[in-house]
Amino acid sequence: MARQIPHLPLVYSCSGCSSAAQLANTLAVRLDRDGEAQMSCIAGVGADLPNFVHQATSGRPILALDGCPLACVRGCLRRHDVEPDRYVQLQKHGVKKRYGQDAPEEDAERLYPWIVQLAREIRPDGERSQPAAKIGEAQ
């Protein structure tokens, strides 16, 4: 059974074979390890595994991170009529999709503070931040 940390939003990420997908996964893992969100398994949701579907449909706030326009995370959630509270498609924020190589560390460092802000905006425990500025805007 998936662990439950109800005072945190859920984060789902792409984890496909491209650099953009792996960056989405890296950002989600970092949110989880830093205590900003609870990462759950989008493959479990897509495979209709009851525990993962129950968690995704529980009403907890959700941050969804897709690497590219294929939007696999969004598609898995939509199969269960779930719309994320915040959604990020990394290619729209300057991330290149490459096969056989990792995303530049600079992309993770540039995006992570903004992703943290998005997670904090939807925290169910009331510890919300001010709305996050878009990448490139002054905060």
Short mmCIF file of C-alpha atoms in Angstrom, two decimals:
data_model
loop_
_atom_site.label_atom_id
_atom_site.label_comp_id
_atom_site.label_asym_id
_atom_site.label_seq_id
_atom_site.Cartn_x
_atom_site.Cartn_y
_atom_site.Cartn_z
CA MET A 1 0.00 0.00 0.00
CA ALA A 2 1.19 3.51 -0.78
CA ARG A 3 2.36 5.57 2.18
CA GLN A 4 0.09 8.42 3.22
CA ILE A 5 1.27 11.91 4.12
CA PRO A 6 -2.05 13.78 3.94
CA HIS A 7 -0.65 17.21 4.85
CA LEU A 8 1.29 17.26 1.56
CA PRO A 9 0.08 17.48 -2.02
CA LEU A 10 0.65 14.50 -4.29
CA VAL A 11 3.14 14.81 -7.13
CA TYR A 12 3.05 12.63 -10.22
CA SER A 13 5.78 12.72 -12.84
CA CYS A 14 6.72 11.35 -16.17
CA SER A 15 9.66 8.95 -16.02
CA GLY A 16 10.08 7.94 -19.64
CA CYS A 17 13.31 7.46 -21.55
CA SER A 18 14.02 11.04 -22.66
CA SER A 19 16.00 13.68 -20.83
CA ALA A 20 12.82 15.75 -20.35
CA ALA A 21 11.02 12.78 -18.80
CA GLN A 22 13.87 12.01 -16.45
CA LEU A 23 14.06 15.67 -15.42
CA ALA A 24 10.35 15.56 -14.49
CA ASN A 25 11.07 12.49 -12.38
CA THR A 26 14.12 14.12 -10.78
CA LEU A 27 12.08 17.18 -9.81
CA ALA A 28 9.31 15.02 -8.31
CA VAL A 29 11.75 12.87 -6.34
CA ARG A 30 13.42 16.00 -5.00
CA LEU A 31 10.04 17.43 -3.90
CA ASP A 32 9.34 14.16 -2.11
CA ARG A 33 12.74 13.94 -0.41
CA ASP A 34 12.61 17.60 0.62
CA GLY A 35 9.18 17.11 2.22
CA GLU A 36 7.41 19.48 -0.19
CA ALA A 37 5.09 16.85 -1.72
CA GLN A 38 4.39 13.14 -1.57
CA MET A 39 5.41 11.38 -4.75
CA SER A 40 3.10 8.67 -5.98
CA CYS A 41 3.27 6.25 -8.90
CA ILE A 42 1.66 7.37 -12.15
CA ALA A 43 2.32 3.94 -13.67
CA GLY A 44 0.16 2.45 -10.91
CA VAL A 45 -2.62 4.89 -11.78
CA GLY A 46 -2.29 4.12 -15.49
CA ALA A 47 -2.34 0.37 -14.75
CA ASP A 48 -5.56 0.75 -12.74
CA LEU A 49 -3.98 -0.60 -9.54
CA PRO A 50 -6.64 0.00 -6.86
CA ASN A 51 -4.43 1.53 -4.15
CA PHE A 52 -2.88 4.02 -6.56
CA VAL A 53 -6.19 4.91 -8.21
CA HIS A 54 -7.76 5.41 -4.77
CA GLN A 55 -4.96 7.78 -3.79
CA ALA A 56 -5.21 9.74 -7.06
CA THR A 57 -8.99 10.09 -6.70
CA SER A 58 -8.92 10.89 -2.98
CA GLY A 59 -9.32 14.63 -3.47
CA ARG A 60 -5.82 15.52 -2.30
CA PRO A 61 -4.21 18.35 -4.25
CA ILE A 62 -2.11 17.14 -7.17
CA LEU A 63 0.90 18.58 -8.97
CA ALA A 64 1.54 16.81 -12.29
CA LEU A 65 4.86 17.05 -14.13
CA ASP A 66 5.12 15.97 -17.76
CA GLY A 67 8.34 16.12 -19.73
CA CYS A 68 6.91 16.65 -23.19
CA PRO A 69 3.72 17.31 -25.18
CA LEU A 70 2.76 13.62 -25.15
CA ALA A 71 1.41 14.44 -21.65
CA CYS A 72 1.40 10.86 -20.36
CA VAL A 73 0.90 11.91 -16.73
CA ARG A 74 -2.10 14.05 -17.60
CA GLY A 75 -3.50 11.22 -19.72
CA CYS A 76 -3.17 8.66 -16.91
CA LEU A 77 -4.95 10.98 -14.49
CA ARG A 78 -7.71 11.81 -16.98
CA ARG A 79 -8.49 8.09 -17.37
CA HIS A 80 -9.82 8.39 -13.82
CA ASP A 81 -11.45 11.83 -14.25
CA VAL A 82 -8.70 13.54 -12.24
CA GLU A 83 -7.45 17.01 -13.16
CA PRO A 84 -4.29 18.15 -11.36
CA ASP A 85 -4.41 21.36 -9.32
CA ARG A 86 -1.15 22.43 -10.96
CA TYR A 87 0.24 21.08 -14.21
CA VAL A 88 3.67 21.61 -15.78
CA GLN A 89 4.84 20.44 -19.18
CA LEU A 90 8.60 20.97 -19.08
CA GLN A 91 9.18 21.54 -22.80
CA LYS A 92 7.04 24.68 -22.50
CA HIS A 93 9.66 25.95 -20.05
CA GLY A 94 12.75 25.54 -22.18
CA VAL A 95 13.57 21.89 -21.48
CA LYS A 96 14.84 20.01 -24.53
CA LYS A 97 13.73 16.44 -25.15
CA ARG A 98 16.76 14.31 -25.97
CA TYR A 99 17.23 10.58 -26.09
CA GLY A 100 20.28 8.82 -24.68
CA GLN A 101 21.40 11.70 -22.48
CA ASP A 102 20.54 13.43 -19.23
CA ALA A 103 19.00 16.87 -18.90
CA PRO A 104 21.47 19.59 -17.97
CA GLU A 105 21.68 20.09 -14.20
CA GLU A 106 21.08 23.80 -14.85
CA ASP A 107 17.52 22.96 -15.94
CA ALA A 108 16.80 21.28 -12.61
CA GLU A 109 18.33 24.14 -10.64
CA ARG A 110 16.43 26.75 -12.68
CA LEU A 111 13.05 25.02 -12.41
CA TYR A 112 13.12 23.53 -8.91
CA PRO A 113 12.37 26.72 -6.92
CA TRP A 114 9.35 27.41 -9.13
CA ILE A 115 8.14 23.79 -8.82
CA VAL A 116 8.44 24.06 -5.02
CA GLN A 117 6.30 27.20 -5.13
CA LEU A 118 3.65 25.40 -7.16
CA ALA A 119 3.56 22.56 -4.63
CA ARG A 120 3.30 25.01 -1.74
CA GLU A 121 0.40 26.84 -3.39
CA ILE A 122 -1.74 23.73 -3.14
CA ARG A 123 -0.69 22.39 0.26
CA PRO A 124 -3.77 21.13 2.11
CA ASP A 125 -2.36 22.05 5.53
CA GLY A 126 -2.78 25.77 5.02
CA GLU A 127 0.96 26.45 4.70
CA ARG A 128 0.49 27.94 1.26
CA SER A 129 2.79 30.37 -0.45
CA GLN A 130 1.98 33.30 -2.64
CA PRO A 131 1.19 32.24 -6.22
CA ALA A 132 4.34 31.34 -8.10
CA ALA A 133 5.51 33.69 -10.82
CA LYS A 134 6.01 32.17 -14.23
CA ILE A 135 9.54 31.25 -15.17
CA GLY A 136 11.33 34.40 -16.26
CA GLU A 137 9.01 36.79 -14.40
CA ALA A 138 10.16 38.77 -11.41
CA GLN A 139 8.75 37.52 -8.14
#
